Coordinates of C-alpha atoms and ligand atoms in Angstrom, one line a residue:
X452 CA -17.4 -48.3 9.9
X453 CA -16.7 -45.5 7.7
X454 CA -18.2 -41.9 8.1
X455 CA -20.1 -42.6 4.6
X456 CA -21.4 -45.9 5.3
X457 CA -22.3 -44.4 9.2
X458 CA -24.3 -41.3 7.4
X459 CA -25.8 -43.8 4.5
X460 CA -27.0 -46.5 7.9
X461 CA -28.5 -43.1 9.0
X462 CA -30.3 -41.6 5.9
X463 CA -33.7 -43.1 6.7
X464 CA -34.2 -40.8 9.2
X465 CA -35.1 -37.6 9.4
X466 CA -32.8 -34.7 10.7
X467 CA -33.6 -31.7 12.3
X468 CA -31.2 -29.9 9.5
X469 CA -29.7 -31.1 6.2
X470 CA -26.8 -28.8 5.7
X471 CA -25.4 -28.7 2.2
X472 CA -21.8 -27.5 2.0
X473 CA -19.5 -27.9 5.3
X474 CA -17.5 -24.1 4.7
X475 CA -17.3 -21.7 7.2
X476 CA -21.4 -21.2 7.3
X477 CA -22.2 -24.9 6.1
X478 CA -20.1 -26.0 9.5
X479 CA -20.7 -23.2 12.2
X480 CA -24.7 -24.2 11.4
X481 CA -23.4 -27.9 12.5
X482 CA -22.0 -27.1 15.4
X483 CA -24.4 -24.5 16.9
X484 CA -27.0 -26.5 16.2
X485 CA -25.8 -29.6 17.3
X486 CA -24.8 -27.7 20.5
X487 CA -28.9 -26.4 21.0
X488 CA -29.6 -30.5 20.7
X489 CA -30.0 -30.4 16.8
X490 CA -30.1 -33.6 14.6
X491 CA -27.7 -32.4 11.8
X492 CA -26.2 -33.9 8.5
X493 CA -23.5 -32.2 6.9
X494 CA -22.7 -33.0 3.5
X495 CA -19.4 -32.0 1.8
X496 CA -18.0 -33.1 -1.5
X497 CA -14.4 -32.1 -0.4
X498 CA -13.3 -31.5 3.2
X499 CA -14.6 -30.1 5.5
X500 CA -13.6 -26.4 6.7
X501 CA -13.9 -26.0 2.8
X502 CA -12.6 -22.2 1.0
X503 CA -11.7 -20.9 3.4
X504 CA -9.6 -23.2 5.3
X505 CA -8.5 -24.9 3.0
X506 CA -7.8 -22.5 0.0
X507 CA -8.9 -19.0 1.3
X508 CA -8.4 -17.1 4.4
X509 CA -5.9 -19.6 6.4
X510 CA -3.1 -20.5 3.6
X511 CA -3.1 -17.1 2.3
X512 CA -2.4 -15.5 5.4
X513 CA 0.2 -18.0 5.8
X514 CA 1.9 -16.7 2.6
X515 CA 1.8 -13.2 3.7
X516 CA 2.8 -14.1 7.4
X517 CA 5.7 -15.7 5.2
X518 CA 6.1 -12.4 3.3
X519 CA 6.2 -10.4 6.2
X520 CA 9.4 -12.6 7.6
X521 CA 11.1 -12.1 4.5
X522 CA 10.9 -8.0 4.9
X523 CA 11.6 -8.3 7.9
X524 CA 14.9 -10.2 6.9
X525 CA 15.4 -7.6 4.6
X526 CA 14.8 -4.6 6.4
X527 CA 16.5 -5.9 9.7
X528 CA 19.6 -3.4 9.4
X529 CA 17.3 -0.5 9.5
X530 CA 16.9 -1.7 13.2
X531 CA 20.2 -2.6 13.8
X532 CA 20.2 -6.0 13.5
X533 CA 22.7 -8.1 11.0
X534 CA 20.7 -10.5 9.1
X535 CA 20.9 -11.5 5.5
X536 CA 17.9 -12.4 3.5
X537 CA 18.9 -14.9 1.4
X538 CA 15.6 -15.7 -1.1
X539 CA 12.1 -17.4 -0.4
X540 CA 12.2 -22.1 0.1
X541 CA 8.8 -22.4 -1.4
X542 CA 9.0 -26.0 -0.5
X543 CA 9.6 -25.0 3.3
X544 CA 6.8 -22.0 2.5
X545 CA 4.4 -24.6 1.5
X546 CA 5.4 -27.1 4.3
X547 CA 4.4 -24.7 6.4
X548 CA 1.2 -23.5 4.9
X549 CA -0.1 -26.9 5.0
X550 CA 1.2 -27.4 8.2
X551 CA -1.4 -24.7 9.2
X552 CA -3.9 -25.8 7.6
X553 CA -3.6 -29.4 8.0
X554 CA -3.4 -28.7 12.0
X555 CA -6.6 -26.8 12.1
X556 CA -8.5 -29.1 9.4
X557 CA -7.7 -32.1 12.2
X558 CA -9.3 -30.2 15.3
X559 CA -12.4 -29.0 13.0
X560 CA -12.9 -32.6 12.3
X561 CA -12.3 -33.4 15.8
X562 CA -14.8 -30.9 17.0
X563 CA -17.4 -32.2 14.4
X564 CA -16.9 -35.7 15.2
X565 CA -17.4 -35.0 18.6
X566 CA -20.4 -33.4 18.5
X567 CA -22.3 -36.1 16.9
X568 CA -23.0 -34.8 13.7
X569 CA -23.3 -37.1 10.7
X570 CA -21.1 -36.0 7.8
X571 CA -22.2 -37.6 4.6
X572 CA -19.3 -37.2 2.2
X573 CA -19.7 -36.5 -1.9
X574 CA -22.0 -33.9 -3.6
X575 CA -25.4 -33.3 -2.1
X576 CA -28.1 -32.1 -5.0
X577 CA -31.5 -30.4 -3.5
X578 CA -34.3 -32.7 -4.2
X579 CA -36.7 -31.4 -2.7
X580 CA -37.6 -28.6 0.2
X581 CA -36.8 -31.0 2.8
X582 CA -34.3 -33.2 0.9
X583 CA -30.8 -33.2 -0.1
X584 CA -29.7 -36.6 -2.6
X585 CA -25.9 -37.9 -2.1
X586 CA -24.9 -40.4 -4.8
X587 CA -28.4 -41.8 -4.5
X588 CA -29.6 -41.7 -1.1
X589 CA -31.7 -39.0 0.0
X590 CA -31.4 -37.2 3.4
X591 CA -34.6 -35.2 5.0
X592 CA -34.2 -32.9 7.1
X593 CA -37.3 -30.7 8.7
X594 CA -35.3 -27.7 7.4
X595 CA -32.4 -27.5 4.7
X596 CA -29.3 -24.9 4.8
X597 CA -28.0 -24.2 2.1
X598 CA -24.1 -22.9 2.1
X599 CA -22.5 -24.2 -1.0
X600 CA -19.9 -21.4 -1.2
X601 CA -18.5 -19.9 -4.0
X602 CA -15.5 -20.6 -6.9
X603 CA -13.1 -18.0 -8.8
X604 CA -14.7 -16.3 -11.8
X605 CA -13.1 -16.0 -14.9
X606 CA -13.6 -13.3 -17.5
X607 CA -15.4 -13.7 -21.2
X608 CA -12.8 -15.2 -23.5
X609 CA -9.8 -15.8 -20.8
X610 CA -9.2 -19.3 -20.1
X611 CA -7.8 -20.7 -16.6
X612 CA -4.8 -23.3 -17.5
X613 CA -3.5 -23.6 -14.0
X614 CA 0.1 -23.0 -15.9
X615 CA 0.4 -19.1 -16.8
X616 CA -3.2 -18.5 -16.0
X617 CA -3.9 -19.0 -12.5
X618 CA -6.5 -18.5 -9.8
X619 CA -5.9 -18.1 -6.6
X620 CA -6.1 -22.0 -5.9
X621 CA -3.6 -22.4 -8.4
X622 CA -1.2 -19.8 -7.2
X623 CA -1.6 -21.1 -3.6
X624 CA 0.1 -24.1 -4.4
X625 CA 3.1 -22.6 -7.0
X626 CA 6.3 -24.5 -6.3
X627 CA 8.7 -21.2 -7.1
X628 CA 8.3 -18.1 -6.9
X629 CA 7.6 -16.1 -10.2
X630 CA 10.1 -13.6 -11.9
X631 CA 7.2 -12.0 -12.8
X632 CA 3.8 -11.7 -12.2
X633 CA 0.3 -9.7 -13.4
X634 CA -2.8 -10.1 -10.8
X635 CA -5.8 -9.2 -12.7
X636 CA -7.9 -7.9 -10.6
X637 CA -6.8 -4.9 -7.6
X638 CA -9.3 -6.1 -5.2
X639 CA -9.0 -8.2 -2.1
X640 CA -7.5 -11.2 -3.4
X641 CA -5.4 -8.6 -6.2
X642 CA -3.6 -7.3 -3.6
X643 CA -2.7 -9.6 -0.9
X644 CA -1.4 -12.0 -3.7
X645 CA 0.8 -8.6 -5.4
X646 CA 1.8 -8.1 -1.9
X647 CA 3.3 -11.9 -1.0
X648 CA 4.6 -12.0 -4.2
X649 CA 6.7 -8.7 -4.5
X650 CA 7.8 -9.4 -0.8
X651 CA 9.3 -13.1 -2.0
X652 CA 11.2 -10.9 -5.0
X653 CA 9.0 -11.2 -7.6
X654 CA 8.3 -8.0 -10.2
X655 CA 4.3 -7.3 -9.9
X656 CA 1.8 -5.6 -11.9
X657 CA -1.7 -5.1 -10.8
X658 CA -4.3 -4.2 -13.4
X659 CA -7.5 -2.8 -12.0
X660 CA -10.3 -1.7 -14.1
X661 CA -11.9 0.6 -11.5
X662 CA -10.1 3.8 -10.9
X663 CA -8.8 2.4 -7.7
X664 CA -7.3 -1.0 -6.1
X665 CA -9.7 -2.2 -3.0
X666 CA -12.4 0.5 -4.4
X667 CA -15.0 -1.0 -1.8
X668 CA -13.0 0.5 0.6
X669 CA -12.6 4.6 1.6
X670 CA -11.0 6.6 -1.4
X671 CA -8.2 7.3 1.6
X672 CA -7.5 3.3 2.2
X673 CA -7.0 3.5 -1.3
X674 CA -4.8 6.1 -2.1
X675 CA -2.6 5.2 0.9
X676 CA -2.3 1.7 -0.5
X677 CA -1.5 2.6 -3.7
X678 CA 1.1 5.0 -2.3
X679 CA 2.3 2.2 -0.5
X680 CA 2.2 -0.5 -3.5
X681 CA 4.2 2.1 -5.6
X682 CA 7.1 2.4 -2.9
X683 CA 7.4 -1.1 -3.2
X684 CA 7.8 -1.0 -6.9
X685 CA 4.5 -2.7 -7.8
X686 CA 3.4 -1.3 -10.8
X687 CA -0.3 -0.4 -11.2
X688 CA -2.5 0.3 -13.6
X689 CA -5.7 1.7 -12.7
X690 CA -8.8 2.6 -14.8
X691 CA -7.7 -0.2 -17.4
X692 CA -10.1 -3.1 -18.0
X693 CA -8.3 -5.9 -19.3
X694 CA -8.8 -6.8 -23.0
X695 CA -6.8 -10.1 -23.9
X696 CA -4.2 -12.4 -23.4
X697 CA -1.7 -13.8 -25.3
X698 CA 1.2 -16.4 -24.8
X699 CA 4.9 -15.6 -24.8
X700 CA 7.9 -17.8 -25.5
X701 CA 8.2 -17.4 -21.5
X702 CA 4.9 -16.8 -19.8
X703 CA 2.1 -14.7 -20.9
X704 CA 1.8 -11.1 -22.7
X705 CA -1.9 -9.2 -21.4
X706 CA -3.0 -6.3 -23.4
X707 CA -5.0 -3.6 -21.7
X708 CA -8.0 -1.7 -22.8
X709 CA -6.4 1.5 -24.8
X710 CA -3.3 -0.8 -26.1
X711 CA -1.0 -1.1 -23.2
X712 CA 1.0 -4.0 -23.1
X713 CA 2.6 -5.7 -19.9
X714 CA 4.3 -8.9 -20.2
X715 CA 5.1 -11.0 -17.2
X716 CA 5.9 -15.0 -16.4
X717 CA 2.2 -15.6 -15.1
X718 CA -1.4 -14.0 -15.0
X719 CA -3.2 -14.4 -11.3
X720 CA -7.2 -13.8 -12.2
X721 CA -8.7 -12.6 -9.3
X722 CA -11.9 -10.8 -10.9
X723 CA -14.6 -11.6 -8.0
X724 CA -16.0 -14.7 -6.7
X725 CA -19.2 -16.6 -8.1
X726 CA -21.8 -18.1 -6.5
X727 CA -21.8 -22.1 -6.4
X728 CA -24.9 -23.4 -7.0
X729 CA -25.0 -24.3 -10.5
X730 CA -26.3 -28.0 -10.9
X731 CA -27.4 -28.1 -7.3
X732 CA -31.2 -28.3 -7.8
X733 CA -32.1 -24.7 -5.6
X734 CA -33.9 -23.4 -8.8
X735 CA -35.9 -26.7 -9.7
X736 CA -37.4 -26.8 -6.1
X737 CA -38.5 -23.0 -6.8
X738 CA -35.8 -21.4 -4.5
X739 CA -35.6 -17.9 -6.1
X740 CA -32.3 -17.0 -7.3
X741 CA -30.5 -13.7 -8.6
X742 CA -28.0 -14.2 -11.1
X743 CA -27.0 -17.3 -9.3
X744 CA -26.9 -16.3 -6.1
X745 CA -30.0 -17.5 -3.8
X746 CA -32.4 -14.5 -2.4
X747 CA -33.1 -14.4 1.6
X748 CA -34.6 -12.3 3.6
X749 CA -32.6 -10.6 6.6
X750 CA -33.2 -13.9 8.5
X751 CA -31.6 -16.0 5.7
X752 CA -34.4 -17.7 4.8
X753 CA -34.9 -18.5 0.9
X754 CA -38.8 -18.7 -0.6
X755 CA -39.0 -22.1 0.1
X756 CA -40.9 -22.5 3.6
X757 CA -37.6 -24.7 5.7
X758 CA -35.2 -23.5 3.0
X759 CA -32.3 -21.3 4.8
X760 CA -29.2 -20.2 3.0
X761 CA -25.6 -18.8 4.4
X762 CA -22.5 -17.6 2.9
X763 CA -21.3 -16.6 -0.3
X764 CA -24.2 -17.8 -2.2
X765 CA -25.9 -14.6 -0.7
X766 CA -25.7 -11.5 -2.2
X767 CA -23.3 -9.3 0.1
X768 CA -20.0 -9.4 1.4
X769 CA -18.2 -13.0 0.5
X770 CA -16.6 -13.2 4.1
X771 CA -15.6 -16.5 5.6
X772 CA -16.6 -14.5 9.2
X773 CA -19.6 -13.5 7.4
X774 CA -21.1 -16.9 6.5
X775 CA -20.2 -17.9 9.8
X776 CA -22.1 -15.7 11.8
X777 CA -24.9 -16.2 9.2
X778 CA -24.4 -20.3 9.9
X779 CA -24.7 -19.5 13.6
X780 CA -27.6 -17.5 12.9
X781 CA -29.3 -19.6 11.4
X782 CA -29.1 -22.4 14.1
X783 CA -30.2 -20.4 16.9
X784 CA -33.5 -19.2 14.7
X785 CA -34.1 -23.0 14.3
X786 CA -34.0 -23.5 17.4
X787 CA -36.2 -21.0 18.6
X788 CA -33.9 -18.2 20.2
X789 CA -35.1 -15.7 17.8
X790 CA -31.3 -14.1 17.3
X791 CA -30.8 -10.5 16.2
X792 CA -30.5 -10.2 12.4
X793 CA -26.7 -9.3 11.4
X794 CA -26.0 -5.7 9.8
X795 CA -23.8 -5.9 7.3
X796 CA -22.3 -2.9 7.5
X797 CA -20.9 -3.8 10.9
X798 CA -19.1 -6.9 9.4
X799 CA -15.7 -5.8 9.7
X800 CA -13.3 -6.1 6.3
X801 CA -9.7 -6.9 6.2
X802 CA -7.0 -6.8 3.8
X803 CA -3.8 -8.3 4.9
X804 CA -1.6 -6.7 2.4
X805 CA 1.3 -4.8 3.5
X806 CA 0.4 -2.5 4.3
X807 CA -3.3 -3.9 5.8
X808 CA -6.5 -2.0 5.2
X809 CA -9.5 -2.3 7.9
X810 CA -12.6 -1.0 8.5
X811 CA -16.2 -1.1 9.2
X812 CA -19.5 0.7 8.9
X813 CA -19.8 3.5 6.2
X814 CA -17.0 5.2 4.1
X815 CA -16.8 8.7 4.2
X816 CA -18.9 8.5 0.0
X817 CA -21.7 6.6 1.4
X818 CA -21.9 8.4 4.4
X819 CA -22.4 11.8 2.6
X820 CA -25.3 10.1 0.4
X821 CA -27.0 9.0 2.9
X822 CA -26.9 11.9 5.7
X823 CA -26.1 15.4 5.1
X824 CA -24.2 16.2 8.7
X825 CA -21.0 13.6 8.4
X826 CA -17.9 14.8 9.6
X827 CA -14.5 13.1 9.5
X828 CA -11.4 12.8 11.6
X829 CA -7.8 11.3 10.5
X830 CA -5.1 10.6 12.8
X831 CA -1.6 10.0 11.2
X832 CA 0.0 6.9 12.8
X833 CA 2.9 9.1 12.8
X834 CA 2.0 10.4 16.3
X835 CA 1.9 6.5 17.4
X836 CA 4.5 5.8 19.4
X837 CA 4.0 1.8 18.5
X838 CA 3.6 2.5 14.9
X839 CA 6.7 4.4 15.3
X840 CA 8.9 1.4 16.5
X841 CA 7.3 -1.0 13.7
X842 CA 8.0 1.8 11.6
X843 CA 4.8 2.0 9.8
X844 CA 2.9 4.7 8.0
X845 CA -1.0 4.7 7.9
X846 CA -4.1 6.4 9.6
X847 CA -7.2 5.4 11.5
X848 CA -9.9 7.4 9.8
X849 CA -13.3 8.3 11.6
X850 CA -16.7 8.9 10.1
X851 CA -19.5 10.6 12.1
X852 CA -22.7 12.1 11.9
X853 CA -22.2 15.7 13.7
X854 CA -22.6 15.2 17.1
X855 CA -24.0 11.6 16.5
X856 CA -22.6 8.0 16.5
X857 CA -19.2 7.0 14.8
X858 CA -20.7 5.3 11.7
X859 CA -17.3 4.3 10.4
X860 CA -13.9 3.1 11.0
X861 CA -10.9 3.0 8.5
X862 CA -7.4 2.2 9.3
X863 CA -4.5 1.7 7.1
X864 CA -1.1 0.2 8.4
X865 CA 1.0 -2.4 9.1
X866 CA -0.9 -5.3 11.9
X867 CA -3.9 -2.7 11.7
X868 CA -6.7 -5.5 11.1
X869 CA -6.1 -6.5 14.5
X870 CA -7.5 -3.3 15.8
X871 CA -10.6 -3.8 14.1
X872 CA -12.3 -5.7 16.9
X873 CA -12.6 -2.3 19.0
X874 CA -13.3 -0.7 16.0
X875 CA -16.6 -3.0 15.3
X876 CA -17.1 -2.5 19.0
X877 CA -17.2 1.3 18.3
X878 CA -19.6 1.2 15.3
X879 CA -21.7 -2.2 16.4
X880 CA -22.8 -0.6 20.2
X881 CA -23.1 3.1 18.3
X882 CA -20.4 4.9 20.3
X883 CA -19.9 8.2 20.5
X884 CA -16.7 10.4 20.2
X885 CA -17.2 11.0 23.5
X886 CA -18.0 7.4 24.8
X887 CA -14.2 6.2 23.6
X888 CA -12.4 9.2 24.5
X889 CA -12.5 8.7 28.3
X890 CA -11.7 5.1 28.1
X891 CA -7.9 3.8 29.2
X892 CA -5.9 2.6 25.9
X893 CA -2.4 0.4 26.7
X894 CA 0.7 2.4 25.8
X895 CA 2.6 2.2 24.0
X896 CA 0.2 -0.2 21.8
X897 CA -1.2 0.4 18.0
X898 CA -4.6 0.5 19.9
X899 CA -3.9 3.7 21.4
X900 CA -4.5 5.7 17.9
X901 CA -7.8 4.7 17.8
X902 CA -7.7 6.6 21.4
X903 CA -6.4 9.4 20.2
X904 CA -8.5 9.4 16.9
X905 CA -11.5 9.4 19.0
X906 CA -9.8 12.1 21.6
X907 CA -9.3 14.5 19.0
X908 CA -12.9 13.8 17.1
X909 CA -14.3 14.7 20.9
X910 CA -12.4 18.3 20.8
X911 CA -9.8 16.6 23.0
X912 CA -6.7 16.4 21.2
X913 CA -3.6 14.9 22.8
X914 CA -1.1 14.8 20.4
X915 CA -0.8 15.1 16.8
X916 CA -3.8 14.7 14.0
X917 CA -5.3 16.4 11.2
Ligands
LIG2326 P1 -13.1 -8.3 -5.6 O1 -14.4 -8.1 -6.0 O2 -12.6 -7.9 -4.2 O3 -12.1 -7.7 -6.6 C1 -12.1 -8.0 -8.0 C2 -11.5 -6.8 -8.8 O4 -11.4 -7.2 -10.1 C3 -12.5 -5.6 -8.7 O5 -11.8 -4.5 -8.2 C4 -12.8 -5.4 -10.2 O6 -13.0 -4.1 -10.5 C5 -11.7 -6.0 -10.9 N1 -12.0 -6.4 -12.3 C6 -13.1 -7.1 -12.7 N2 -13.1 -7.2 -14.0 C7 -12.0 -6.7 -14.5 C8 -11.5 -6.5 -15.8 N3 -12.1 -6.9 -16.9 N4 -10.3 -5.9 -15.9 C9 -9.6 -5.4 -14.8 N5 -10.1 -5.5 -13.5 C10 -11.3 -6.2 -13.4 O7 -12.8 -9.9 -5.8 P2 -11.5 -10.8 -5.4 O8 -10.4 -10.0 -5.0 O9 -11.4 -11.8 -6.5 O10 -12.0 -11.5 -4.1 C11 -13.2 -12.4 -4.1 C12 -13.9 -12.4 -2.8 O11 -13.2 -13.0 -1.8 C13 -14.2 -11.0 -2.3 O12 -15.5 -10.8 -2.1 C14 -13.4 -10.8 -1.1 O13 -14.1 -10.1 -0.1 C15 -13.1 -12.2 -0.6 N6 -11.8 -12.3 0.0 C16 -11.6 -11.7 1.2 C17 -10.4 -11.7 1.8 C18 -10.2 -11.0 3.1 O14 -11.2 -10.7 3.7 N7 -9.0 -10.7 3.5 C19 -9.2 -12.3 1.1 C20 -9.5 -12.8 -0.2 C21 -10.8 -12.8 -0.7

């Protein structure tokens, strides 16, 4: 029997939880839930692990895992080490981005397979509070999750071809590497694609019509990204909203707000995401929406009485760990364990670009409008002894109320969104200077700056900072 014709012999009953869309939320929902004894039905018109797994997170860090081989080819004399870098096999790139992804989208099949929970393959339409439709059969559930994800926006006038104009689907599955490339767009997506792409030789451009690239992140992430982008020859332009674009005999020609003109061989649009949920019934049942994204309260719950909702199609951060915590959540207050609502400002952010760009809680802006007493603290990872052998530049960046909690984290360097999970520690529990300071870092270890930050931000300083 085939998983469709097991969930159709199973749609005359009810479930305890139709969820519609098997992403990162859609599918940590499942499995919590069916771990607490939940009936579940997961419906998913592509596969499941969806985006992320599939054409998010996991193949793009691939490519910049990829990226970050090929500098290290290239830079291997400054460590004394005779290698030659030769150029970038996207064929054996891509072989080995799917090979990722293929591994992982076998064991999260595994996983939901073994946990009993019926997925009902093809595109699920609300019907009703309780019901989801799938190419005419109807699942009820006693409650309904919605976590339909989100797609790649476009802007008013610039079409998507998949050929010069790309997304960031499309450019995850380019078979060569461009000459040239212009990423519309300096934000998350912006500049880890500028960054993979000018490490596998290609000439970049970023266009960014805020005054910054990442601008959701602190002014100094920023500035020391930029810094970095520039010594790697990617050109920016900054403060210039894109106007139009226009073919070439080669590739496309983009023409900026204010008449500049940059050429290249393709044009990577990566403007924002959009909600999905277009077609999908929410409004018609009376689920309130927001510009197409579905209101909930801080317990994800939509209008609708049994109507929950996860992910991107929530206003906030589009975070595949974000939805999936939400997914979690959501579970556990189905099944009665009345979980802690998640603060979003303790969801930690990561850029992988090279050089990455972490943090969590406040930047130093929002801290000063909202208290009047913040104080900050940078430490150079010049006086890290680790950062120093992997010879990367950066900071770890500490925002605090005088004498109160560290109320944000912001670190900027190469492998630095690995430290985030003692960061998030550090903001989540409300740690002070001095609750960090006495506590034993491993040396010689990136780790040990965010020691040493919070040393020196307790009076203490060891070595270096400013
Ligand atoms: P984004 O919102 O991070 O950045 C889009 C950028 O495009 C903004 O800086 C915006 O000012 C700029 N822009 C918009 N209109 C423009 C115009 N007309 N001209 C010039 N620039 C313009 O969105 P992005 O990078 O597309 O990513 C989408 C979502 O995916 C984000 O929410 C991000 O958090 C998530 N994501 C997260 C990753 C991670 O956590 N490492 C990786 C990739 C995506």
């Amino acid at each position: 029997m085939s998983v469709t014709e097991a969930a159709t012999s199973q749609a005359g009953k009810e479930f305890d939880i139709v969820v519609l869309g098997a992403g990162s939320g859609g599918y940590a929902c499942a499995l919590r839930a069916a771990q607490l004894g939940l009936t579940v039905a997961l419906v998913e018109k592509g596969n499941l692990g969806g985006t992320c797994l599939h054409v998010g997170c996991i193949p793009t860090k691939a490519l910049l895992h990829a990226a970050e081989v090929a500098e290290s080819a290239r830079e291997s004399g400054q460590f004394g080490v005779k290698a030659t870098f030769d150029g970038i096999d996207m064929g054996g790139v891509n072989a080995y981005k799917d090979g990722v992804v293929s591994r992982l989208f076998k064991g999260l099949t595994g996983l939901i397979k073994s946990r009993g929970i019926t997925v009902v393959e093809g595109e699920g339409r609300l019907t009703g509070p309780r019901t989801v439709e799938v190419a005419g059969t109807t699942y009820a559930g006693k409650h309904v999750v919605l976590a339909s994800g989100s797609y790649s926006k476009s802007l008013p006038g610039l079409e998507v071809d998949g050929e010069r104009v790309l997304t960031s689907e499309h450019a995850l599955t380019l078979d060569r590497v461009p000459a040239s490339a212009i990423v519309l767009g300096g934000g998350v997506i912006g500049c880890e694609f500028a960054s993979v792409w000018r490490s596998f030789g290609a000439e970049v451009t970023i266009v960014e019509a805020l005054p910054r690239l990442v601008a959701a992140e602190d002014e100094a992430s920023s500035k020391a990204l930029e810094r970095a982008f520039r010594r790697r020859k990617i050109a920016l332009h900054t403060g210039a909203p894109f106007e139009s674009v226009g073919h070439t005999d080669t590739g496309v020609r983009v023409t900026l707000q204010g008449g500049t003109v940059v050429e290249a061989e393709i044009l990577l649009v990566a403007v924002g995401r959009g909600p999905s949920t277009d077609g999908l019934g929410y409004a018609e049942v009376g689920v309130e929406m927001d510009r197409g994204f579905v209101k909930t309260d801080e317990r994800c719950r939509t209008n609708v009485d049994g109507v929950y909702a996860v992910g991107d199609i929530v206003p906030g951060l589009q975070l595949a760990h974000r939805g999936f915590q939400q997914g979690i959540f959501v579970a556990e207050d189905i099944a009665g364990l009345d979980p802690q609502p998640i603060d979003e400002t303790g969801i930690p952010r990561v850029t992988y670009s090279d050089p990455e760009i972490a943090s969590v809680g406040l930047n130093e802006d929002r801290a000063r409008e909202l208290y009047d007493d913040v104080e900050t603290l940078t430490y150079d990872l010049g006086g890290n002894g680790k950062s120093q052998i992997l010879k990367t530049q950066g900071f770890v960046k500490l925002v605090r109320r005088a004498d109160g909690p560290v109320v944000g984290v912001h670190l900027v360097g190469a492998r630095v969104g690995e430290l985030i999970g003692e960061a998030q520690l550090i903001y989540n529990w409300e740690a002070h200077a001095d609750d960090v300071a006495p506590l034993v870092h491993a040396h010689p270890t990136q780790n040990e700056a965010l020691g040493e930050a919070h040393l020196a931000l307790a009076g203490k300083p060891l070595h270096a900072h400013s």
